[in-house]
C-alpha positions as protocol buffer text, in pm:
chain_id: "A"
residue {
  index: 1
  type: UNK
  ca { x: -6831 y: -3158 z: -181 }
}
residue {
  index: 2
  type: UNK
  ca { x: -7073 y: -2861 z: -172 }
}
residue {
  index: 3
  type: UNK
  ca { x: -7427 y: -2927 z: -188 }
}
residue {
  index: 4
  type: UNK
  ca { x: -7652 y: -2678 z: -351 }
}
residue {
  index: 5
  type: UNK
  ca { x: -7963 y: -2573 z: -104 }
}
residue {
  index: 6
  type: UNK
  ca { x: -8278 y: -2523 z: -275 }
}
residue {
  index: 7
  type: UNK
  ca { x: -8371 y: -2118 z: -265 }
}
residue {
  index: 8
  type: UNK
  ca { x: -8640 y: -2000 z: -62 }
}
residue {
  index: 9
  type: UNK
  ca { x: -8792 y: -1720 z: -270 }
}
residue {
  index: 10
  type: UNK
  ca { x: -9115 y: -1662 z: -348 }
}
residue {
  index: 11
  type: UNK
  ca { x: -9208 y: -1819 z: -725 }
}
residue {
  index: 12
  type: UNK
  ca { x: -9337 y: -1510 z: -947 }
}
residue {
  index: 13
  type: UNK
  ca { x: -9648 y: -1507 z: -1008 }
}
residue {
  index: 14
  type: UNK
  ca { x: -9923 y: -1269 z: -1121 }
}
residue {
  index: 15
  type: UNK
  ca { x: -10154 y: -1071 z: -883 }
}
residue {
  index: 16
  type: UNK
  ca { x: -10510 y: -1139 z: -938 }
}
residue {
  index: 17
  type: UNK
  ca { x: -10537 y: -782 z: -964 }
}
residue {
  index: 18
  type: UNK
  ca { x: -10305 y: -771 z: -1339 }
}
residue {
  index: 19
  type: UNK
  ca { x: -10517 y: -1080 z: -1419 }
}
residue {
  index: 20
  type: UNK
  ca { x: -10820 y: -863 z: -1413 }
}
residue {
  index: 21
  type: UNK
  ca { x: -10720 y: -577 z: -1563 }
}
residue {
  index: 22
  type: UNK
  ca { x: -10540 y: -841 z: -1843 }
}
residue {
  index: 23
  type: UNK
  ca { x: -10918 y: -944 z: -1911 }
}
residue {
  index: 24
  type: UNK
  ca { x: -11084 y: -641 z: -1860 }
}
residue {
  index: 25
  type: UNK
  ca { x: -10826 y: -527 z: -2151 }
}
residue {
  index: 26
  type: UNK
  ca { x: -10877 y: -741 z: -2374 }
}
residue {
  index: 27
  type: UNK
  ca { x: -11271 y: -733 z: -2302 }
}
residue {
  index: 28
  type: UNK
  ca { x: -11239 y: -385 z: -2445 }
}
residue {
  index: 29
  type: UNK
  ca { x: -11018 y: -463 z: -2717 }
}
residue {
  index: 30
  type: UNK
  ca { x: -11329 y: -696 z: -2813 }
}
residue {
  index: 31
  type: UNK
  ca { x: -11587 y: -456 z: -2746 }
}
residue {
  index: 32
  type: UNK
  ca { x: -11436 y: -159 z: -2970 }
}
residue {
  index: 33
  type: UNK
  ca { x: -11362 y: -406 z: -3234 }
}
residue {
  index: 34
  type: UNK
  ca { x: -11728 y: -522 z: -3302 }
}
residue {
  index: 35
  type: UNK
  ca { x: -11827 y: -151 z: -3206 }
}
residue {
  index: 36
  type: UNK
  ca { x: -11600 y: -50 z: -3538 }
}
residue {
  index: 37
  type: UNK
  ca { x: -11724 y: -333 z: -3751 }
}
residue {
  index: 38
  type: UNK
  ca { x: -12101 y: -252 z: -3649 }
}
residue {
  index: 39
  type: UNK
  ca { x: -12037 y: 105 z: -3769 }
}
residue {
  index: 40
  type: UNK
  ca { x: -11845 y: -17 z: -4086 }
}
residue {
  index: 41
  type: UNK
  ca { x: -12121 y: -256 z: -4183 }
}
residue {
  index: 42
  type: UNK
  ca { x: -12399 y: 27 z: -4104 }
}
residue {
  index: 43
  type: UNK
  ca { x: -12195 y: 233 z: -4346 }
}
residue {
  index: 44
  type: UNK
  ca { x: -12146 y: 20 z: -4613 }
}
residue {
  index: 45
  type: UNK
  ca { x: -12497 y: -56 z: -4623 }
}
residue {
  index: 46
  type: UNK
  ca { x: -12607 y: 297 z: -4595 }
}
residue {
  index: 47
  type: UNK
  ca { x: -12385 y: 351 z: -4910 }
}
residue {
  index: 48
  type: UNK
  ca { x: -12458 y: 76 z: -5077 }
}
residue {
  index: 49
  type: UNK
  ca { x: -12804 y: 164 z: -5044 }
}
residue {
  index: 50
  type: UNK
  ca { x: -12750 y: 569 z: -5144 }
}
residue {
  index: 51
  type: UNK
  ca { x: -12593 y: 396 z: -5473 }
}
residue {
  index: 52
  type: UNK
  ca { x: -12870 y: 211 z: -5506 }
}
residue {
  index: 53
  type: UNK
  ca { x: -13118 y: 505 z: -5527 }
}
residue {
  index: 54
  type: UNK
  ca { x: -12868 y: 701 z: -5741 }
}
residue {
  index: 55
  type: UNK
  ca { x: -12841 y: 459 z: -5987 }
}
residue {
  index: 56
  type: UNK
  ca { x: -13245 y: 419 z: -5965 }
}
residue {
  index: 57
  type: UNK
  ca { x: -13245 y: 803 z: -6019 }
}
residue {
  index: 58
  type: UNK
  ca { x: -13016 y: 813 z: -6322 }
}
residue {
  index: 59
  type: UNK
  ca { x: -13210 y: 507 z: -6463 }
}
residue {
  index: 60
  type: UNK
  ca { x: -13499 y: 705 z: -6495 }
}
residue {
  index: 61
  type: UNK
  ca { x: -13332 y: 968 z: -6593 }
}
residue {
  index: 62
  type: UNK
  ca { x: -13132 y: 789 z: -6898 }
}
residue {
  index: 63
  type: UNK
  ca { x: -13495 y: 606 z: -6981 }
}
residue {
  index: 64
  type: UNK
  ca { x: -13689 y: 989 z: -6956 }
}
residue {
  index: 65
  type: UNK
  ca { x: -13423 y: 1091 z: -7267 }
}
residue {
  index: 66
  type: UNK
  ca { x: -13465 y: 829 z: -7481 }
}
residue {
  index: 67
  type: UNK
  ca { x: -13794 y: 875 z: -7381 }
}
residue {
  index: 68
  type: UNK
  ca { x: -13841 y: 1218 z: -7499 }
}
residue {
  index: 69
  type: UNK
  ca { x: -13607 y: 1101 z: -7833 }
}
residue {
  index: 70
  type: UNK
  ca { x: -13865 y: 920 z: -7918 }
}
residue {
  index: 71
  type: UNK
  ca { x: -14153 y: 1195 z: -7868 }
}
residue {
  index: 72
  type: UNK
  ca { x: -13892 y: 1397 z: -8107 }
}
residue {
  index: 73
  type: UNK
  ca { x: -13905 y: 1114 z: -8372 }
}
residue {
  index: 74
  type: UNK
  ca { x: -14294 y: 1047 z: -8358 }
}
residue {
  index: 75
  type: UNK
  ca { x: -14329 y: 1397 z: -8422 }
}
residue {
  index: 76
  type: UNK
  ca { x: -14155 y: 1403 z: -8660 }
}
residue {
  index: 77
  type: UNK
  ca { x: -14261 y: 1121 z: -8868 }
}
residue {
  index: 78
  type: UNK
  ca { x: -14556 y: 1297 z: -8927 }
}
residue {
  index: 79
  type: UNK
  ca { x: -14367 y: 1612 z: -9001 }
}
residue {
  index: 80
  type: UNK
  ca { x: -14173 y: 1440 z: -9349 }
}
residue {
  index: 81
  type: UNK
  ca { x: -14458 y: 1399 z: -9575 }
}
residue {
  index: 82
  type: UNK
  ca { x: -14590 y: 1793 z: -9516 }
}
residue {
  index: 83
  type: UNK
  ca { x: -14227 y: 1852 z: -9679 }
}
residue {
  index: 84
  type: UNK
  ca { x: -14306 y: 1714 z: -9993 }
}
residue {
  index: 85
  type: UNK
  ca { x: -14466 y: 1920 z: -10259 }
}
residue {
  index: 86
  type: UNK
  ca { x: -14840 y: 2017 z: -10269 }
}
residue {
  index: 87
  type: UNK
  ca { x: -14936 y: 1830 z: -10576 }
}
residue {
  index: 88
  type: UNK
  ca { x: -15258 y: 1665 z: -10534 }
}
residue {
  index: 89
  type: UNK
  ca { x: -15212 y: 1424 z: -10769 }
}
residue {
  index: 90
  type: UNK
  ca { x: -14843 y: 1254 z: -10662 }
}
residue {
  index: 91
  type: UNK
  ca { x: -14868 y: 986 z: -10447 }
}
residue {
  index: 92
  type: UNK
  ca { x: -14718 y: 880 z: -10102 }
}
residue {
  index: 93
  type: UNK
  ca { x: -14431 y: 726 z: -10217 }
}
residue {
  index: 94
  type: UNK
  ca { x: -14342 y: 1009 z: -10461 }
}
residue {
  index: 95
  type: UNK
  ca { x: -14363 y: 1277 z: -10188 }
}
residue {
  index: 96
  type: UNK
  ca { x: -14183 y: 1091 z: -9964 }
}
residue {
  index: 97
  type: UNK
  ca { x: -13900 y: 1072 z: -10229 }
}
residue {
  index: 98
  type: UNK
  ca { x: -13920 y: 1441 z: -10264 }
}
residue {
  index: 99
  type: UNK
  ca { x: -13950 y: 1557 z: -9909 }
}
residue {
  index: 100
  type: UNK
  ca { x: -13650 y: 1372 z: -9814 }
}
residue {
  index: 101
  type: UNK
  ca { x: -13448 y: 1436 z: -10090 }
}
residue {
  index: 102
  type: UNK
  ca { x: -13486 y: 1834 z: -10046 }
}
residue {
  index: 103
  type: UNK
  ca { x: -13459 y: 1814 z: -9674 }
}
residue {
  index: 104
  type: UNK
  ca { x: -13297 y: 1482 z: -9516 }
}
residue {
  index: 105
  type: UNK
  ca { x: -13007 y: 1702 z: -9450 }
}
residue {
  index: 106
  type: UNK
  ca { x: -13213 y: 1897 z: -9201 }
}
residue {
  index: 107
  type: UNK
  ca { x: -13393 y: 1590 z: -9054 }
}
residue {
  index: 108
  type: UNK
  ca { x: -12987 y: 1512 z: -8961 }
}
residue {
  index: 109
  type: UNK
  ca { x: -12883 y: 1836 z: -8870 }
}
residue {
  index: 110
  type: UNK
  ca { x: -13137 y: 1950 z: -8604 }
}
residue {
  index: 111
  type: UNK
  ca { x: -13251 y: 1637 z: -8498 }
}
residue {
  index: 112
  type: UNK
  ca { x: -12956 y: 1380 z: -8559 }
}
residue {
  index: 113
  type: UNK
  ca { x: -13204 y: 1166 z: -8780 }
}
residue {
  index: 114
  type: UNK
  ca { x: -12958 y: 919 z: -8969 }
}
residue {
  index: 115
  type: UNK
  ca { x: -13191 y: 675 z: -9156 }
}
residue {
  index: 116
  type: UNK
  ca { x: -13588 y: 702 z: -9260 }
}
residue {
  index: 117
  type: UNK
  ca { x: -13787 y: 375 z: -9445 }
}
residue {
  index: 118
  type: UNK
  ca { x: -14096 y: 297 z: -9603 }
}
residue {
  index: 119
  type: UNK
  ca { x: -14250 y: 20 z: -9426 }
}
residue {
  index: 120
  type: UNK
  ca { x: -14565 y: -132 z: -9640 }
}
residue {
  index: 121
  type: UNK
  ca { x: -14775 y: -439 z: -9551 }
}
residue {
  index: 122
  type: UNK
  ca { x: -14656 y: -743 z: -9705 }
}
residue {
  index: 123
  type: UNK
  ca { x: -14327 y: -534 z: -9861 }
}
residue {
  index: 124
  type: UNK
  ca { x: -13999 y: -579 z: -9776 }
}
residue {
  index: 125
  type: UNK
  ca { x: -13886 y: -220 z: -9581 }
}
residue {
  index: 126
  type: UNK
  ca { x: -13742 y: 29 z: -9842 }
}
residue {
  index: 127
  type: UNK
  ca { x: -13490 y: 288 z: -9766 }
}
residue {
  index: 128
  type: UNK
  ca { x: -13563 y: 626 z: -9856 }
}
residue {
  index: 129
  type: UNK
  ca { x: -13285 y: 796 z: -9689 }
}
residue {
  index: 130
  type: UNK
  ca { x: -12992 y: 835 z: -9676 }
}
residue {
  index: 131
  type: UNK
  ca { x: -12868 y: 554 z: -9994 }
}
residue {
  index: 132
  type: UNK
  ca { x: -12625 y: 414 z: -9756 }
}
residue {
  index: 133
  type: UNK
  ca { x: -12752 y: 362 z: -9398 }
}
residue {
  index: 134
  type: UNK
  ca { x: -12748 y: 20 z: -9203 }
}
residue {
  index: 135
  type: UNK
  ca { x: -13059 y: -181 z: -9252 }
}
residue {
  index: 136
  type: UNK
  ca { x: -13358 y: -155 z: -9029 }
}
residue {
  index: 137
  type: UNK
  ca { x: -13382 y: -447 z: -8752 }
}
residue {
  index: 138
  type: UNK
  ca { x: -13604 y: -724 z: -8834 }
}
residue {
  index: 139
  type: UNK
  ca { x: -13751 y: -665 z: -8477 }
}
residue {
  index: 140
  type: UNK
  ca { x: -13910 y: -337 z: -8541 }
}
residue {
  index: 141
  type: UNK
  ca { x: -14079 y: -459 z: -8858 }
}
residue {
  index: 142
  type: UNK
  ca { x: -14230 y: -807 z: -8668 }
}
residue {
  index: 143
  type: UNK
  ca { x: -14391 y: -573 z: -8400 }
}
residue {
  index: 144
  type: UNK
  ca { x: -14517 y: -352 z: -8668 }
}
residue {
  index: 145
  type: UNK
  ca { x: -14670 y: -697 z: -8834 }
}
residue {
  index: 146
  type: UNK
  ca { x: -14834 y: -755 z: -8493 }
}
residue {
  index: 147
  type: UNK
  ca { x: -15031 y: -423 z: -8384 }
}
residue {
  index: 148
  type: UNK
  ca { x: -15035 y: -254 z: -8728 }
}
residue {
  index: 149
  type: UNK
  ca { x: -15231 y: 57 z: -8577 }
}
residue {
  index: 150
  type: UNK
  ca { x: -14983 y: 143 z: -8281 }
}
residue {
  index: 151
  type: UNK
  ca { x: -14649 y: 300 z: -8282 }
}
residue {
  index: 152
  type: UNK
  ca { x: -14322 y: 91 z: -8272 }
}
residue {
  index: 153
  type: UNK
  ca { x: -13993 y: 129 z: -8077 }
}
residue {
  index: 154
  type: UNK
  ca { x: -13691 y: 5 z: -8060 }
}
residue {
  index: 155
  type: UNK
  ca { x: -13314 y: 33 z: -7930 }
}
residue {
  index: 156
  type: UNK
  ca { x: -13084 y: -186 z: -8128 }
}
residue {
  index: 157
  type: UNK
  ca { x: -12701 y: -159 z: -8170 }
}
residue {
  index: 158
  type: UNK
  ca { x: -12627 y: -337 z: -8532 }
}
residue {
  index: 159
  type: UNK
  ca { x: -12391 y: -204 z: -8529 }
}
residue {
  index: 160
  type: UNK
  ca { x: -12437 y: 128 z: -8423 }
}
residue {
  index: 161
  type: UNK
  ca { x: -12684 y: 216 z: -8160 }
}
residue {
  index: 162
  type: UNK
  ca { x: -13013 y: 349 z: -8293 }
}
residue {
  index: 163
  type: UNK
  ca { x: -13327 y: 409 z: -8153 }
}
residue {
  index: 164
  type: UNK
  ca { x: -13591 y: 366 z: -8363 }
}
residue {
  index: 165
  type: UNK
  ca { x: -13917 y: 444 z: -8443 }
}
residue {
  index: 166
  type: UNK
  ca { x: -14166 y: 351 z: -8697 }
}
residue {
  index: 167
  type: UNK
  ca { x: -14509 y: 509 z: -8701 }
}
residue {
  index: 168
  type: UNK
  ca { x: -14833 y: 441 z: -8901 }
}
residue {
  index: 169
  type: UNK
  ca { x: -14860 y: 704 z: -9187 }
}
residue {
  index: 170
  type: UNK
  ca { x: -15257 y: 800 z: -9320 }
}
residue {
  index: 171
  type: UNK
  ca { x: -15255 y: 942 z: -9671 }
}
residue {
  index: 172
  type: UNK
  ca { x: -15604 y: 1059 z: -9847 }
}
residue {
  index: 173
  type: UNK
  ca { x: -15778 y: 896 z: -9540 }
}
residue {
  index: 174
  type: UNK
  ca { x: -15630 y: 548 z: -9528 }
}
residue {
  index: 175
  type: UNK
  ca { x: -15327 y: 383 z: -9410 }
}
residue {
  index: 176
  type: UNK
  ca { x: -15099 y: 324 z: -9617 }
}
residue {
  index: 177
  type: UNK
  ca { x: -14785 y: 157 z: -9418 }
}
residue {
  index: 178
  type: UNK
  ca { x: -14551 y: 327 z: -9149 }
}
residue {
  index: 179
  type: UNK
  ca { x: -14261 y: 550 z: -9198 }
}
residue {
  index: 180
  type: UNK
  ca { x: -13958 y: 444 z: -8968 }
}
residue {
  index: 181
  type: UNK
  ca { x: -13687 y: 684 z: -8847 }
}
residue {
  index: 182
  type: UNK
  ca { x: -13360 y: 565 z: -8710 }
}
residue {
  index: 183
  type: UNK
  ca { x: -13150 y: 790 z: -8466 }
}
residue {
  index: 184
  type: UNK
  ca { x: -12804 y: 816 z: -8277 }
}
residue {
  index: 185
  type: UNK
  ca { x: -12835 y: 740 z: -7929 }
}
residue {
  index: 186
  type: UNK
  ca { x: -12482 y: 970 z: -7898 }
}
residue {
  index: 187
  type: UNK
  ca { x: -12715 y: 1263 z: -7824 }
}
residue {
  index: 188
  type: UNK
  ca { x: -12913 y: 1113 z: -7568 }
}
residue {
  index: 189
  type: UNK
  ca { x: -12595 y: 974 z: -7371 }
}
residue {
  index: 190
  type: UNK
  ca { x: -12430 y: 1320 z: -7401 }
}
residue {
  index: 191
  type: UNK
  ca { x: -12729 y: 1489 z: -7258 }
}
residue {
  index: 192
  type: UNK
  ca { x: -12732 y: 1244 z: -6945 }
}
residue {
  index: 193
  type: UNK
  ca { x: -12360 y: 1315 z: -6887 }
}
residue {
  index: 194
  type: UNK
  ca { x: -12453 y: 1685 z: -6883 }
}
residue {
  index: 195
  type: UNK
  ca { x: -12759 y: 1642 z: -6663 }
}
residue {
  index: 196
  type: UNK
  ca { x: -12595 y: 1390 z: -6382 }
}
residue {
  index: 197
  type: UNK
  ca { x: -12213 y: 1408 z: -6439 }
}
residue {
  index: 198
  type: UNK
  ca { x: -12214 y: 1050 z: -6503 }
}
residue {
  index: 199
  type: UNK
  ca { x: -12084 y: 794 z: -6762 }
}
residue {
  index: 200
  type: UNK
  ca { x: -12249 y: 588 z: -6934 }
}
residue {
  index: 201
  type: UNK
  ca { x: -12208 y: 325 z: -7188 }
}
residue {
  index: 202
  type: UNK
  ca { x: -12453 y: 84 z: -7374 }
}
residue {
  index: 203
  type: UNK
  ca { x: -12357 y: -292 z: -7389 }
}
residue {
  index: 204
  type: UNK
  ca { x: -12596 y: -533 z: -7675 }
}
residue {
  index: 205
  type: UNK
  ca { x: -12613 y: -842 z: -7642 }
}
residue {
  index: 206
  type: UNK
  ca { x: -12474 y: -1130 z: -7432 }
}
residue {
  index: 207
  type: UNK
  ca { x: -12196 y: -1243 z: -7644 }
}
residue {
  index: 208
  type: UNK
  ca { x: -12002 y: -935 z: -7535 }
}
residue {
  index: 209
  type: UNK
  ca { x: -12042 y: -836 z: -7205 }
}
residue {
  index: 210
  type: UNK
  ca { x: -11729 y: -620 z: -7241 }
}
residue {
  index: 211
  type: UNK
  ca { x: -11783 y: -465 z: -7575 }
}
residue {
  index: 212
  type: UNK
  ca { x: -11990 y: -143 z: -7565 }
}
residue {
  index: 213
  type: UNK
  ca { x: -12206 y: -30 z: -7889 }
}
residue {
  index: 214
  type: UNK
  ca { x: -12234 y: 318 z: -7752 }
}
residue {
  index: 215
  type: UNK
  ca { x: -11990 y: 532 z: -7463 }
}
residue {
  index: 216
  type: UNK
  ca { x: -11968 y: 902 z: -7358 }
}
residue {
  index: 217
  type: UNK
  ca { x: -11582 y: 996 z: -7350 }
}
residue {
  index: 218
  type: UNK
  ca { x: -11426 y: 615 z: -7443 }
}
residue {
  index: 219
  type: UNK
  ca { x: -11097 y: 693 z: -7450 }
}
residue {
  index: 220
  type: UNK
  ca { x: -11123 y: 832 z: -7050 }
}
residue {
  index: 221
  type: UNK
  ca { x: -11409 y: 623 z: -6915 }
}
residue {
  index: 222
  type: UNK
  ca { x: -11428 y: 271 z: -7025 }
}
residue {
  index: 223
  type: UNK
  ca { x: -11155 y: 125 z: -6820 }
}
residue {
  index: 224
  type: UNK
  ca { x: -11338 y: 252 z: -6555 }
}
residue {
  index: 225
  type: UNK
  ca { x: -11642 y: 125 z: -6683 }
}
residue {
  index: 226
  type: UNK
  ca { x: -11482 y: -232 z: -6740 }
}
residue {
  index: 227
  type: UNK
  ca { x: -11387 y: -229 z: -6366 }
}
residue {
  index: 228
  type: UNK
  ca { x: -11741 y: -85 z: -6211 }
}
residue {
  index: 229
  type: UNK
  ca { x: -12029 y: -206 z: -6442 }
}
residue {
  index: 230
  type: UNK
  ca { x: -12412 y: -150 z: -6304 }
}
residue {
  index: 231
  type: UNK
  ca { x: -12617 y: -271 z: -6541 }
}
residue {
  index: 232
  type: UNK
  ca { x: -12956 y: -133 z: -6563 }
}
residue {
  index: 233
  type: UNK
  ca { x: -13113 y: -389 z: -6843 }
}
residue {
  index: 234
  type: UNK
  ca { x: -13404 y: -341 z: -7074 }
}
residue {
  index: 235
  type: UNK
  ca { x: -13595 y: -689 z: -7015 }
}
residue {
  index: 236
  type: UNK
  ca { x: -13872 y: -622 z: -7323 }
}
residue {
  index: 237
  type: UNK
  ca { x: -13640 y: -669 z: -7582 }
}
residue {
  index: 238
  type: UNK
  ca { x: -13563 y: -1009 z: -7804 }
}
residue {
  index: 239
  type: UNK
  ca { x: -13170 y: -902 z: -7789 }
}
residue {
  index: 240
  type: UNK
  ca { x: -13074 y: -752 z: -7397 }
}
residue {
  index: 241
  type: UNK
  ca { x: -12970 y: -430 z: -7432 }
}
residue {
  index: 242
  type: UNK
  ca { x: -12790 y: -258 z: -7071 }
}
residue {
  index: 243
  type: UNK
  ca { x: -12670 y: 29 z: -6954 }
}
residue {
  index: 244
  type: UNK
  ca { x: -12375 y: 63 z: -6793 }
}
residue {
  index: 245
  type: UNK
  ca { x: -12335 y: 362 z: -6564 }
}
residue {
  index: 246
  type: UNK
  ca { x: -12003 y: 463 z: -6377 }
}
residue {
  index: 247
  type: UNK
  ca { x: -12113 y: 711 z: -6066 }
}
């Protein structure tokens, strides 16, 4: 019977040399990890925060169009009656008729005008132009009931987006209502695509957060804006209105 001897060599075991460098190694792999999320993280948040004062920038810059729209449109409201005849003896509502039935066509042409209304105290808001044109928001004629003397504004989308403006109109020396103008927003939207080389689409409303009243380029840009929205809201109004811009 042959009996197995137990062997005399050496177990293996590691140096406590490798065991350092083993733990110095994965020391480093530690270190350069947090080194690269550090540096992620600081670049995230400096891009995060250069979108942030982009999409400040083009706020401003959307608001300083509509803006100047509505400079256009109060200049213009006291542009219609001078286009009415010179007949002393024809009143306001008679010239008004006139002026816009000679030249409405031009208040659309040069300066996309798409709706103008008589607004008189204690009357019910009359359209003068054109016969078929959506009806003016109830909004604009309750803050013209509150400050009779001061010029209302107002973007609504009902259902296409419009801004308005109605102004207070003095004939023979005495005020006699406001005249309101209605306007596409499309010009105002194309002229901040120009200017920034952004899109940018208006969203009314709550009930639809999806659904946009007013887009540069739909058929290209709103999946994109479905997927990215930044919303840059208009607080003052009764009905939120945003603006969706896609950098």
């Amino acid at each position: 019977m042959v009996k197995h001897l137990p062997s005399n060599r050496p177990a293996h075991y590691l140096s406590l040399r490798w065991k350092a460098l083993i733990v110095l190694s994965i020391v480093l792999a530690l270190v350069n990890a947090s080194l690269a999320f550090l540096a992620y993280r600081q670049a995230a948040e400096q891009f995060e925060r250069q979108q942030i004062e982009v999409r400040d920038r083009q706020a401003r810059q959307l608001q300083a169009l509509l803006d100047d729209g509505y400079r256009q449109m109060s200049r213009l409201a006291s542009l219609v009656p001078l286009l009415g005849s010179d007949r002393s003896d024809q009143d306001i509502d008679g010239r008004l008729h006139q002026a816009l039935k000679n030249h409405g066509f031009m208040l659309d042409m040069e300066w996309d005008i798409r709706s103008v209304y008589w607004i008189q105290p204690h009357i019910r808001p009359i359209l003068l132009w054109p016969d078929q044109a959506q009806a003016l928001p109830d909004e604009l004629a309750e803050r013209l009931r509150d400050a009779p003397e001061q010029t209302a504004t107002l973007l609504a989308c009902e259902p296409d987006c419009y801004q308005y403006l109605a102004a207070p109109l003095l004939w023979q020396g005495r005020s006699t209502g406001a005249l309101a103008l209605g306007r596409s927003v499309a010009d105002a939207l194309l002229a901040f695509h120009a200017l920034t080389g952004a899109e940018v689409a208006i969203i009314a409303g709550q009930a639809r957060p999806n659904q946009f009243s007013a887009i540069t380029h739909p058929d290209r840009i709103e999946p994109l804006l479905r997927l990215s929205l930044i919303h840059i809201s208009e607080p003052t109004r009764r009905t939120p209105i945003s603006y969706a811009v896609f950098c």
